Tab-separated table of C-alpha atoms in Angstrom:
chain	number	residue	atom	x	y	z
A	4	UNK	CA	13.297	17.204	-39.155
A	5	UNK	CA	12.654	16.758	-35.586
A	6	UNK	CA	14.582	14.101	-33.241
A	7	UNK	CA	11.399	13.263	-31.564
A	8	UNK	CA	11.737	9.652	-30.253
A	9	UNK	CA	9.969	7.243	-32.460
A	10	UNK	CA	8.091	5.175	-29.760
A	11	UNK	CA	7.574	5.401	-26.195
A	12	UNK	CA	10.295	3.886	-24.157
A	13	UNK	CA	12.403	4.400	-20.850
A	14	UNK	CA	13.745	7.717	-22.174
A	15	UNK	CA	10.185	9.256	-22.168
A	16	UNK	CA	8.985	10.712	-18.730
A	17	UNK	CA	6.358	8.807	-17.189
A	18	UNK	CA	3.843	11.530	-17.464
A	19	UNK	CA	4.133	11.898	-21.027
A	20	UNK	CA	2.257	8.735	-22.215
A	21	UNK	CA	3.111	9.374	-25.890
A	22	UNK	CA	6.080	11.425	-27.458
A	23	UNK	CA	5.211	14.975	-28.798
A	24	UNK	CA	5.293	14.931	-32.452
A	25	UNK	CA	6.567	18.121	-34.640
A	26	UNK	CA	3.005	18.804	-35.570
A	27	UNK	CA	2.002	18.892	-32.001
A	28	UNK	CA	4.669	20.829	-30.406
A	29	UNK	CA	3.519	24.389	-31.518
A	30	UNK	CA	0.326	23.937	-29.692
A	31	UNK	CA	2.136	22.664	-27.069
A	32	UNK	CA	4.348	25.789	-26.872
A	33	UNK	CA	1.660	28.056	-26.603
A	34	UNK	CA	-0.424	26.161	-24.054
A	35	UNK	CA	2.540	25.823	-21.814
A	36	UNK	CA	3.480	29.577	-22.334
A	37	UNK	CA	-0.250	30.413	-21.508
A	38	UNK	CA	-0.222	28.768	-18.229
A	39	UNK	CA	2.898	30.381	-17.268
A	40	UNK	CA	1.981	33.829	-18.138
A	41	UNK	CA	-1.332	33.361	-16.253
A	42	UNK	CA	0.638	31.967	-13.197
A	43	UNK	CA	3.123	34.747	-13.691
A	44	UNK	CA	0.497	37.319	-13.492
A	45	UNK	CA	-1.176	35.719	-10.344
A	46	UNK	CA	2.527	35.466	-8.730
A	47	UNK	CA	3.444	39.079	-9.405
A	48	UNK	CA	0.221	40.216	-7.945
A	49	UNK	CA	0.742	38.124	-4.728
A	50	UNK	CA	4.318	39.547	-4.634
A	51	UNK	CA	3.494	43.086	-5.101
A	52	UNK	CA	0.269	43.042	-2.879
A	53	UNK	CA	2.676	42.117	0.222
A	54	UNK	CA	5.757	44.223	-0.934
A	55	UNK	CA	3.300	47.367	-0.836
A	56	UNK	CA	3.240	47.331	3.017
A	57	UNK	CA	5.954	45.056	4.153
A	58	UNK	CA	8.021	47.759	5.342
A	59	UNK	CA	5.324	49.575	6.783
A	60	UNK	CA	3.877	46.497	8.598
A	61	UNK	CA	7.870	45.773	10.166
A	62	UNK	CA	7.915	49.400	11.416
A	63	UNK	CA	4.376	48.709	13.001
A	64	UNK	CA	5.693	45.200	14.784
A	65	UNK	CA	9.249	46.210	15.519
A	66	UNK	CA	8.186	49.983	16.957
A	67	UNK	CA	11.039	51.447	15.076
A	68	UNK	CA	11.750	52.626	11.678
A	69	UNK	CA	15.305	51.746	11.794
A	70	UNK	CA	14.260	47.820	11.540
A	71	UNK	CA	11.821	48.571	8.954
A	72	UNK	CA	14.583	48.063	6.269
A	73	UNK	CA	15.024	44.446	7.322
A	74	UNK	CA	11.834	43.546	5.707
A	75	UNK	CA	13.258	44.041	2.201
A	76	UNK	CA	16.274	42.266	3.314
A	77	UNK	CA	14.227	39.188	4.490
A	78	UNK	CA	12.186	38.990	1.267
A	79	UNK	CA	15.097	39.260	-0.813
A	80	UNK	CA	16.791	36.515	1.293
A	81	UNK	CA	14.026	34.168	0.366
A	82	UNK	CA	14.527	33.356	-3.312
A	83	UNK	CA	18.356	33.104	-2.440
A	84	UNK	CA	17.795	30.502	0.153
A	85	UNK	CA	15.337	28.642	-2.198
A	86	UNK	CA	17.145	28.969	-5.408
A	87	UNK	CA	19.253	25.863	-5.133
A	88	UNK	CA	17.020	23.321	-3.529
A	89	UNK	CA	14.497	24.559	-6.167
A	90	UNK	CA	16.983	23.848	-8.978
A	91	UNK	CA	17.674	20.384	-7.679
A	92	UNK	CA	13.978	19.388	-7.458
A	93	UNK	CA	13.497	20.837	-11.137
A	94	UNK	CA	16.447	18.785	-12.179
A	95	UNK	CA	15.286	15.501	-11.032
A	96	UNK	CA	11.534	16.038	-11.073
A	97	UNK	CA	10.555	18.746	-13.559
A	98	UNK	CA	9.363	22.223	-13.936
A	99	UNK	CA	5.729	21.653	-12.419
A	100	UNK	CA	6.896	20.202	-8.802
A	101	UNK	CA	9.376	23.096	-8.325
A	102	UNK	CA	6.970	25.748	-9.226
A	103	UNK	CA	4.140	24.187	-7.096
A	104	UNK	CA	6.701	24.171	-4.133
A	105	UNK	CA	7.816	27.769	-4.540
A	106	UNK	CA	4.254	28.993	-4.596
A	107	UNK	CA	3.126	26.828	-1.430
A	108	UNK	CA	6.402	28.246	0.407
A	109	UNK	CA	5.177	31.753	-0.692
A	110	UNK	CA	1.747	31.125	0.482
A	111	UNK	CA	3.256	29.569	3.972
A	112	UNK	CA	5.477	32.505	4.246
A	113	UNK	CA	2.461	35.060	4.054
A	114	UNK	CA	0.700	33.256	6.556
A	115	UNK	CA	3.525	33.121	8.991
A	116	UNK	CA	3.756	36.988	8.503
A	117	UNK	CA	-0.055	37.500	9.233
A	118	UNK	CA	0.758	35.325	12.462
A	119	UNK	CA	3.514	37.664	13.579
A	120	UNK	CA	1.776	40.788	13.120
A	121	UNK	CA	-1.343	39.337	14.851
A	122	UNK	CA	0.870	38.159	18.011
A	123	UNK	CA	3.160	41.130	17.431
A	124	UNK	CA	6.406	39.197	17.103
A	125	UNK	CA	9.004	40.736	15.109
A	126	UNK	CA	11.340	37.846	14.496
A	127	UNK	CA	8.312	35.679	13.459
A	128	UNK	CA	7.178	38.096	11.116
A	129	UNK	CA	10.881	38.517	9.370
A	130	UNK	CA	10.944	34.414	9.021
A	131	UNK	CA	7.342	34.624	7.361
A	132	UNK	CA	8.847	37.369	5.018
A	133	UNK	CA	11.625	35.356	4.068
A	134	UNK	CA	9.259	32.326	3.027
A	135	UNK	CA	6.990	35.056	1.378
A	136	UNK	CA	10.037	36.175	-0.979
A	137	UNK	CA	10.501	32.955	-1.831
A	138	UNK	CA	7.136	32.851	-3.658
A	139	UNK	CA	8.867	35.120	-6.242
A	140	UNK	CA	11.370	31.977	-6.853
A	141	UNK	CA	8.544	30.823	-9.134
A	142	UNK	CA	8.430	33.723	-11.109
A	143	UNK	CA	12.136	33.659	-11.802
A	144	UNK	CA	12.048	30.006	-12.618
A	145	UNK	CA	9.188	30.524	-14.838
A	146	UNK	CA	11.185	32.486	-17.468
A	147	UNK	CA	13.371	29.444	-17.946
A	148	UNK	CA	10.370	27.092	-18.119
A	149	UNK	CA	9.138	29.254	-21.033
A	150	UNK	CA	12.450	28.740	-22.928
A	151	UNK	CA	12.420	24.824	-22.205
A	152	UNK	CA	10.423	24.098	-25.435
A	153	UNK	CA	11.202	27.287	-27.278
A	154	UNK	CA	12.889	27.117	-30.596
A	155	UNK	CA	16.369	28.320	-30.264
A	156	UNK	CA	16.072	31.229	-32.135
A	157	UNK	CA	12.874	32.177	-30.369
A	158	UNK	CA	14.088	31.889	-26.689
A	159	UNK	CA	14.896	35.483	-25.861
A	160	UNK	CA	11.383	36.110	-26.868
A	161	UNK	CA	9.699	33.301	-25.098
A	162	UNK	CA	11.546	34.412	-21.746
A	163	UNK	CA	10.662	38.077	-22.173
A	164	UNK	CA	7.072	37.387	-22.916
A	165	UNK	CA	6.791	35.665	-19.697
A	166	UNK	CA	8.897	38.288	-17.764
A	167	UNK	CA	6.550	41.032	-19.378
A	168	UNK	CA	3.465	39.222	-17.820
A	169	UNK	CA	4.728	40.209	-14.312
A	170	UNK	CA	3.820	43.972	-15.299
A	171	UNK	CA	0.181	43.387	-14.864
A	172	UNK	CA	0.523	41.697	-11.526
A	173	UNK	CA	3.247	44.215	-10.392
A	174	UNK	CA	0.999	47.159	-11.580
A	175	UNK	CA	-2.041	45.862	-9.677
A	176	UNK	CA	-0.941	44.768	-6.498
A	177	UNK	CA	0.039	48.193	-4.937
A	178	UNK	CA	-3.363	49.003	-6.266
A	179	UNK	CA	-5.392	46.461	-4.053
A	180	UNK	CA	-3.162	46.722	-1.200
A	181	UNK	CA	-5.835	49.284	0.493
A	182	UNK	CA	-8.895	47.097	-0.367
A	183	UNK	CA	-7.062	43.992	1.013
A	184	UNK	CA	-6.237	45.822	4.265
A	185	UNK	CA	-9.727	47.016	4.775
A	186	UNK	CA	-10.952	43.288	4.058
A	187	UNK	CA	-9.562	42.010	7.428
A	188	UNK	CA	-11.212	44.734	9.580
A	189	UNK	CA	-12.914	43.061	12.681
A	190	UNK	CA	-10.860	39.915	12.248
A	191	UNK	CA	-8.247	40.874	14.686
A	192	UNK	CA	-5.567	41.167	11.887
A	193	UNK	CA	-3.613	44.638	11.398
A	194	UNK	CA	-4.722	46.382	8.150
A	195	UNK	CA	-1.213	46.200	7.249
A	196	UNK	CA	-1.316	42.503	7.444
A	197	UNK	CA	-4.653	42.138	5.150
A	198	UNK	CA	-2.470	42.540	1.877
A	199	UNK	CA	-0.641	39.063	3.197
A	200	UNK	CA	-3.937	37.450	3.435
A	201	UNK	CA	-4.645	38.065	-0.074
A	202	UNK	CA	-1.076	37.013	-1.244
A	203	UNK	CA	-1.368	33.682	0.538
A	204	UNK	CA	-4.580	33.116	-1.524
A	205	UNK	CA	-3.058	34.167	-4.627
A	206	UNK	CA	-0.189	32.060	-4.237
A	207	UNK	CA	-2.557	28.888	-3.352
A	208	UNK	CA	-4.181	29.417	-6.674
A	209	UNK	CA	-1.311	29.872	-8.732
A	210	UNK	CA	0.076	26.397	-7.295
A	211	UNK	CA	-3.165	24.346	-7.927
A	212	UNK	CA	-3.382	25.998	-11.669
A	213	UNK	CA	0.599	24.934	-12.320
A	214	UNK	CA	-0.200	21.527	-10.827
A	215	UNK	CA	-3.296	21.067	-12.780
A	216	UNK	CA	-2.542	22.843	-16.054
A	217	UNK	CA	1.447	22.546	-16.502
A	218	UNK	CA	0.867	19.387	-18.437
A	219	UNK	CA	2.774	17.919	-19.801
A	220	UNK	CA	6.018	19.124	-17.624
A	221	UNK	CA	8.193	21.389	-20.499
A	222	UNK	CA	11.326	20.481	-18.836
A	223	UNK	CA	10.606	16.664	-18.921
A	224	UNK	CA	9.450	17.227	-22.497
A	225	UNK	CA	12.326	18.763	-23.627
A	226	UNK	CA	14.471	16.038	-22.366
A	227	UNK	CA	12.355	13.351	-24.081
A	228	UNK	CA	12.492	15.245	-27.349
A	229	UNK	CA	16.290	15.503	-27.050
A	230	UNK	CA	16.963	11.731	-27.149
A	231	UNK	CA	17.212	8.727	-24.744
A	232	UNK	CA	20.820	9.558	-23.828
A	233	UNK	CA	19.988	12.996	-22.930
A	234	UNK	CA	16.895	12.017	-20.929
A	235	UNK	CA	18.752	9.120	-19.151
A	236	UNK	CA	21.783	11.323	-18.203
A	237	UNK	CA	20.816	11.694	-14.117
A	238	UNK	CA	24.289	12.306	-13.359
A	239	UNK	CA	24.560	15.294	-16.035
A	240	UNK	CA	21.496	16.770	-14.061
A	241	UNK	CA	23.213	17.336	-10.813
A	242	UNK	CA	24.011	20.789	-9.289
A	243	UNK	CA	27.744	19.322	-9.398
A	244	UNK	CA	27.450	18.525	-13.279
A	245	UNK	CA	25.868	22.389	-13.567
A	246	UNK	CA	28.793	23.608	-11.850
A	247	UNK	CA	31.053	21.753	-14.238
A	248	UNK	CA	29.139	23.025	-17.107
A	249	UNK	CA	29.474	26.415	-16.282
A	250	UNK	CA	33.437	25.963	-15.639
A	251	UNK	CA	33.537	24.809	-19.284
A	252	UNK	CA	31.601	27.530	-20.968
A	253	UNK	CA	32.975	30.934	-21.154
A	254	UNK	CA	29.636	32.066	-22.879
A	255	UNK	CA	27.686	30.599	-19.552
A	256	UNK	CA	30.116	32.524	-17.172
A	257	UNK	CA	29.170	35.677	-19.189
A	258	UNK	CA	25.397	35.110	-18.742
A	259	UNK	CA	25.859	34.531	-15.142
A	260	UNK	CA	27.650	37.931	-14.611
A	261	UNK	CA	25.308	39.548	-16.907
A	262	UNK	CA	22.362	38.457	-14.738
A	263	UNK	CA	24.060	39.102	-11.489
A	264	UNK	CA	25.373	42.388	-12.476
A	265	UNK	CA	22.156	43.628	-13.955
A	266	UNK	CA	20.289	42.637	-10.938
A	267	UNK	CA	22.557	43.832	-8.357
A	268	UNK	CA	23.233	47.596	-10.007
A	269	UNK	CA	19.377	47.763	-10.479
A	270	UNK	CA	18.589	46.825	-6.636
A	271	UNK	CA	21.283	48.931	-5.365
A	272	UNK	CA	20.701	52.070	-7.306
A	273	UNK	CA	16.375	51.811	-7.024
A	274	UNK	CA	16.472	50.960	-3.239
A	275	UNK	CA	18.155	54.197	-2.425
A	276	UNK	CA	16.428	56.470	-4.901
A	277	UNK	CA	13.388	57.005	-2.662
A	278	UNK	CA	15.863	58.247	0.145
A	279	UNK	CA	17.653	60.522	-2.385
A	280	UNK	CA	14.204	61.837	-3.377
A	281	UNK	CA	12.869	62.755	-0.119
A	282	UNK	CA	16.268	64.454	0.628
A	283	UNK	CA	15.487	66.860	-2.331
A	284	UNK	CA	11.807	67.427	-1.401
A	285	UNK	CA	9.828	64.906	-3.239
A	286	UNK	CA	6.742	63.766	-1.513
A	287	UNK	CA	5.327	60.116	-1.448
A	288	UNK	CA	3.130	60.643	-4.697
A	289	UNK	CA	6.074	61.822	-6.803
A	290	UNK	CA	8.348	59.018	-5.517
A	291	UNK	CA	5.478	56.534	-6.047
A	292	UNK	CA	5.553	57.572	-9.789
A	293	UNK	CA	9.109	57.364	-9.974
A	294	UNK	CA	9.152	54.012	-9.071
A	295	UNK	CA	6.142	53.227	-11.369
A	296	UNK	CA	8.236	54.397	-14.131
A	297	UNK	CA	11.010	52.412	-13.159
A	298	UNK	CA	8.912	49.081	-13.126
A	299	UNK	CA	7.442	50.090	-16.680
A	300	UNK	CA	11.131	50.109	-17.594
A	301	UNK	CA	11.738	46.775	-16.092
A	302	UNK	CA	8.920	44.827	-17.533
A	303	UNK	CA	6.864	46.350	-20.150
A	304	UNK	CA	9.620	46.677	-22.863
A	305	UNK	CA	11.011	43.114	-22.123
A	306	UNK	CA	9.387	41.785	-25.514
A	307	UNK	CA	11.356	44.302	-27.407
A	308	UNK	CA	14.613	43.170	-25.474
A	309	UNK	CA	13.709	39.691	-26.439
A	310	UNK	CA	13.152	40.260	-30.018
A	311	UNK	CA	16.330	42.111	-30.207
A	312	UNK	CA	18.167	39.069	-28.213
A	313	UNK	CA	16.929	36.811	-30.962
A	314	UNK	CA	17.273	38.991	-34.067
A	315	UNK	CA	20.757	40.818	-33.237
A	316	UNK	CA	22.543	38.119	-30.935
A	317	UNK	CA	22.781	37.814	-26.954
A	318	UNK	CA	26.188	39.662	-27.101
A	319	UNK	CA	24.745	42.785	-28.608
A	320	UNK	CA	21.778	42.906	-26.103
A	321	UNK	CA	24.208	42.612	-23.175
A	322	UNK	CA	26.448	45.297	-24.708
A	323	UNK	CA	22.980	47.472	-24.911
A	324	UNK	CA	22.541	46.541	-21.162
A	325	UNK	CA	26.004	47.737	-20.258
A	326	UNK	CA	25.236	51.003	-22.058
A	327	UNK	CA	21.627	51.657	-20.511
A	328	UNK	CA	22.742	50.821	-17.131
A	329	UNK	CA	25.967	53.179	-17.420
A	330	UNK	CA	23.530	55.879	-18.752
A	331	UNK	CA	21.107	55.252	-15.853
A	332	UNK	CA	23.720	55.818	-13.200
A	333	UNK	CA	24.990	59.088	-14.761
A	334	UNK	CA	21.536	60.434	-15.098
A	335	UNK	CA	20.380	59.504	-11.661
A	336	UNK	CA	23.881	60.116	-10.062
A	337	UNK	CA	24.089	63.744	-11.211
A	338	UNK	CA	20.413	64.699	-10.955
A	339	UNK	CA	20.710	66.360	-7.783
A	340	UNK	CA	17.347	68.127	-7.195
A	341	UNK	CA	15.991	67.508	-10.537
A	342	UNK	CA	13.206	65.292	-10.214
A	343	UNK	CA	12.550	64.760	-13.646
A	344	UNK	CA	16.348	63.467	-14.498
A	345	UNK	CA	15.923	61.360	-11.590
A	346	UNK	CA	12.991	59.695	-12.838
A	347	UNK	CA	14.482	59.527	-16.657
A	348	UNK	CA	17.696	57.799	-14.842
A	349	UNK	CA	15.209	55.116	-13.050
A	350	UNK	CA	13.244	54.353	-16.080
A	351	UNK	CA	16.549	53.776	-18.132
A	352	UNK	CA	17.827	51.498	-15.195
A	353	UNK	CA	14.628	49.450	-15.523
A	354	UNK	CA	15.186	48.937	-19.448
A	355	UNK	CA	19.090	48.170	-18.672
A	356	UNK	CA	17.639	45.601	-16.542
A	357	UNK	CA	15.412	44.104	-18.659
A	358	UNK	CA	18.085	44.115	-21.487
A	359	UNK	CA	20.564	42.379	-19.222
A	360	UNK	CA	18.210	39.712	-17.805
A	361	UNK	CA	16.499	38.603	-20.778
A	362	UNK	CA	19.630	38.423	-22.935
A	363	UNK	CA	21.557	36.901	-20.086
A	364	UNK	CA	18.799	33.991	-19.335
A	365	UNK	CA	18.789	33.246	-23.122
A	366	UNK	CA	22.380	33.200	-23.294
A	367	UNK	CA	22.658	30.726	-20.402
A	368	UNK	CA	20.249	28.541	-21.563
A	369	UNK	CA	21.945	28.439	-24.914
A	370	UNK	CA	25.217	27.557	-23.532
A	371	UNK	CA	24.790	24.782	-21.432
A	372	UNK	CA	23.478	20.985	-22.250
A	373	UNK	CA	19.856	20.606	-21.698
A	374	UNK	CA	20.441	17.934	-18.695
A	375	UNK	CA	22.515	20.787	-16.853
A	376	UNK	CA	20.260	23.613	-17.621
A	377	UNK	CA	17.813	23.450	-14.642
A	378	UNK	CA	21.111	23.067	-12.272
A	379	UNK	CA	22.789	26.270	-13.951
A	380	UNK	CA	19.688	28.198	-14.030
A	381	UNK	CA	19.029	27.523	-10.268
A	382	UNK	CA	22.792	28.693	-9.829
A	383	UNK	CA	22.194	31.688	-11.437
A	384	UNK	CA	18.936	32.986	-9.469
A	385	UNK	CA	21.002	32.108	-6.220
A	386	UNK	CA	23.825	34.354	-7.467
A	387	UNK	CA	21.659	37.111	-8.679
A	388	UNK	CA	19.657	37.295	-5.358
A	389	UNK	CA	22.442	36.914	-3.081
A	390	UNK	CA	24.507	39.586	-5.048
A	391	UNK	CA	21.498	41.892	-5.115
A	392	UNK	CA	20.954	41.237	-1.255
A	393	UNK	CA	24.686	42.231	-0.482
A	394	UNK	CA	24.154	45.005	-3.220
A	395	UNK	CA	21.229	46.264	-1.369
A	396	UNK	CA	22.711	46.214	2.413
A	397	UNK	CA	25.798	48.012	0.965
A	398	UNK	CA	23.904	50.776	-0.941
A	399	UNK	CA	22.676	51.924	2.347
A	400	UNK	CA	26.105	52.471	3.619
A	401	UNK	CA	27.501	54.044	0.631
A	402	UNK	CA	24.444	56.783	0.635
A	403	UNK	CA	24.931	57.234	4.373
A	404	UNK	CA	28.667	57.705	4.057
A	405	UNK	CA	29.268	59.028	0.661
A	406	UNK	CA	25.954	60.092	-0.971
A	407	UNK	CA	23.629	58.901	-3.707
A	408	UNK	CA	26.098	60.386	-6.117
A	409	UNK	CA	28.966	57.938	-5.235
A	410	UNK	CA	26.223	54.950	-5.025
A	411	UNK	CA	25.613	55.450	-8.821
A	412	UNK	CA	29.544	55.404	-9.562
A	413	UNK	CA	29.810	52.093	-7.461
A	414	UNK	CA	27.034	50.794	-9.742
A	415	UNK	CA	28.511	52.018	-12.995
A	416	UNK	CA	32.039	50.305	-11.916
A	417	UNK	CA	30.169	47.302	-11.286
A	418	UNK	CA	29.511	46.841	-15.070
A	419	UNK	CA	33.226	46.789	-15.895
A	420	UNK	CA	33.819	42.977	-15.615
A	421	UNK	CA	30.287	42.455	-17.418
A	422	UNK	CA	31.435	44.641	-20.255
A	423	UNK	CA	35.129	43.172	-20.301
A	424	UNK	CA	33.712	39.642	-20.801
A	425	UNK	CA	31.078	40.776	-23.314
A	426	UNK	CA	34.068	42.132	-25.283
A	427	UNK	CA	36.312	38.955	-25.024
A	428	UNK	CA	33.071	37.021	-26.185
A	429	UNK	CA	32.916	39.071	-29.344
A	430	UNK	CA	36.482	39.156	-30.177
A	431	UNK	CA	36.326	35.238	-29.936
A	432	UNK	CA	33.606	35.172	-32.327
A	433	UNK	CA	35.399	37.369	-34.902
């Protein structure tokens, strides 16, 4: 029996003219998920179009290859900087305003990138890349929006389906980078900046689609369905309340560590794999194939991870993530000149990331009160992206000083606190 309010009252958000009934809820879930999937495809496409040539553009504008790596750092900084303001906005106004804002910031950032390229200004280019990277915050937040109205025993599948949709945009993006570059010929815009023109347009389309179609807002609707007390608890939705909720829940802390460690280990190892491959004679085409296989591991199998998370439990899939990431570090770290073994390691690395992100995100949603979820989820994305940014920078230093093999050793060591907390969680349930 649903706890849907029996009549409209002050607890029901203004945009919900009448409470959603139990009979209407399944159709609403499907419609919300369809909109999120479509926006995820477009958002993933926008990010992938730009990322494909970001480092090349940074090299062209800065005039040195040494500074090209800052393009990736700036792009990662964007979602970290936007995570907490976005969480605050979503906590008070719902998912739709937050997603629209993230896409608009991404579009503005892409436009600034183009301007920086046209006037040949490297600091302006980097500032644009920070804003452009912030557009990916919408894709990250969409997975939690998918869980807002999902049944508790199907949250893993709801999250993983939206994550899976990113595969389409991520695969298409690099393939349309060349036509995007050609499309600006004769406009005074460098070809390497062409993808950012297209990315700005894609982000704007995503923003308009979410603004028009993501109605009623899934987070506000979930609060309305949870009852008057939950919906009116404004203080419980603050960022401070979110932090309190994490401190009170050992399972929420495990979820945060799982998401952060999985993402940091993946980014650190993946970012330096092309360098390791090139040192062993791999060409651009082979490196591209290895990274494509890695991306397939990240996204294409996320529905499987969601299904396992719902059927076997979050802790079991977190354990699977630890095992997969450890195997990936072993394969990649000992591959040497074996390109096939490196490719296998990167594919498994993607699978481990998928298992950790899906199960950790579902566990986080399960472990905190409805009112605090948006704040806690924003905190998760902030920690995840900040840790990955630090990990990416540290990875270059480790490889330059000790080698790619040691980077994988460090990546494996990062898994220890995640594994320890997971074992502790299992023992507490026993």
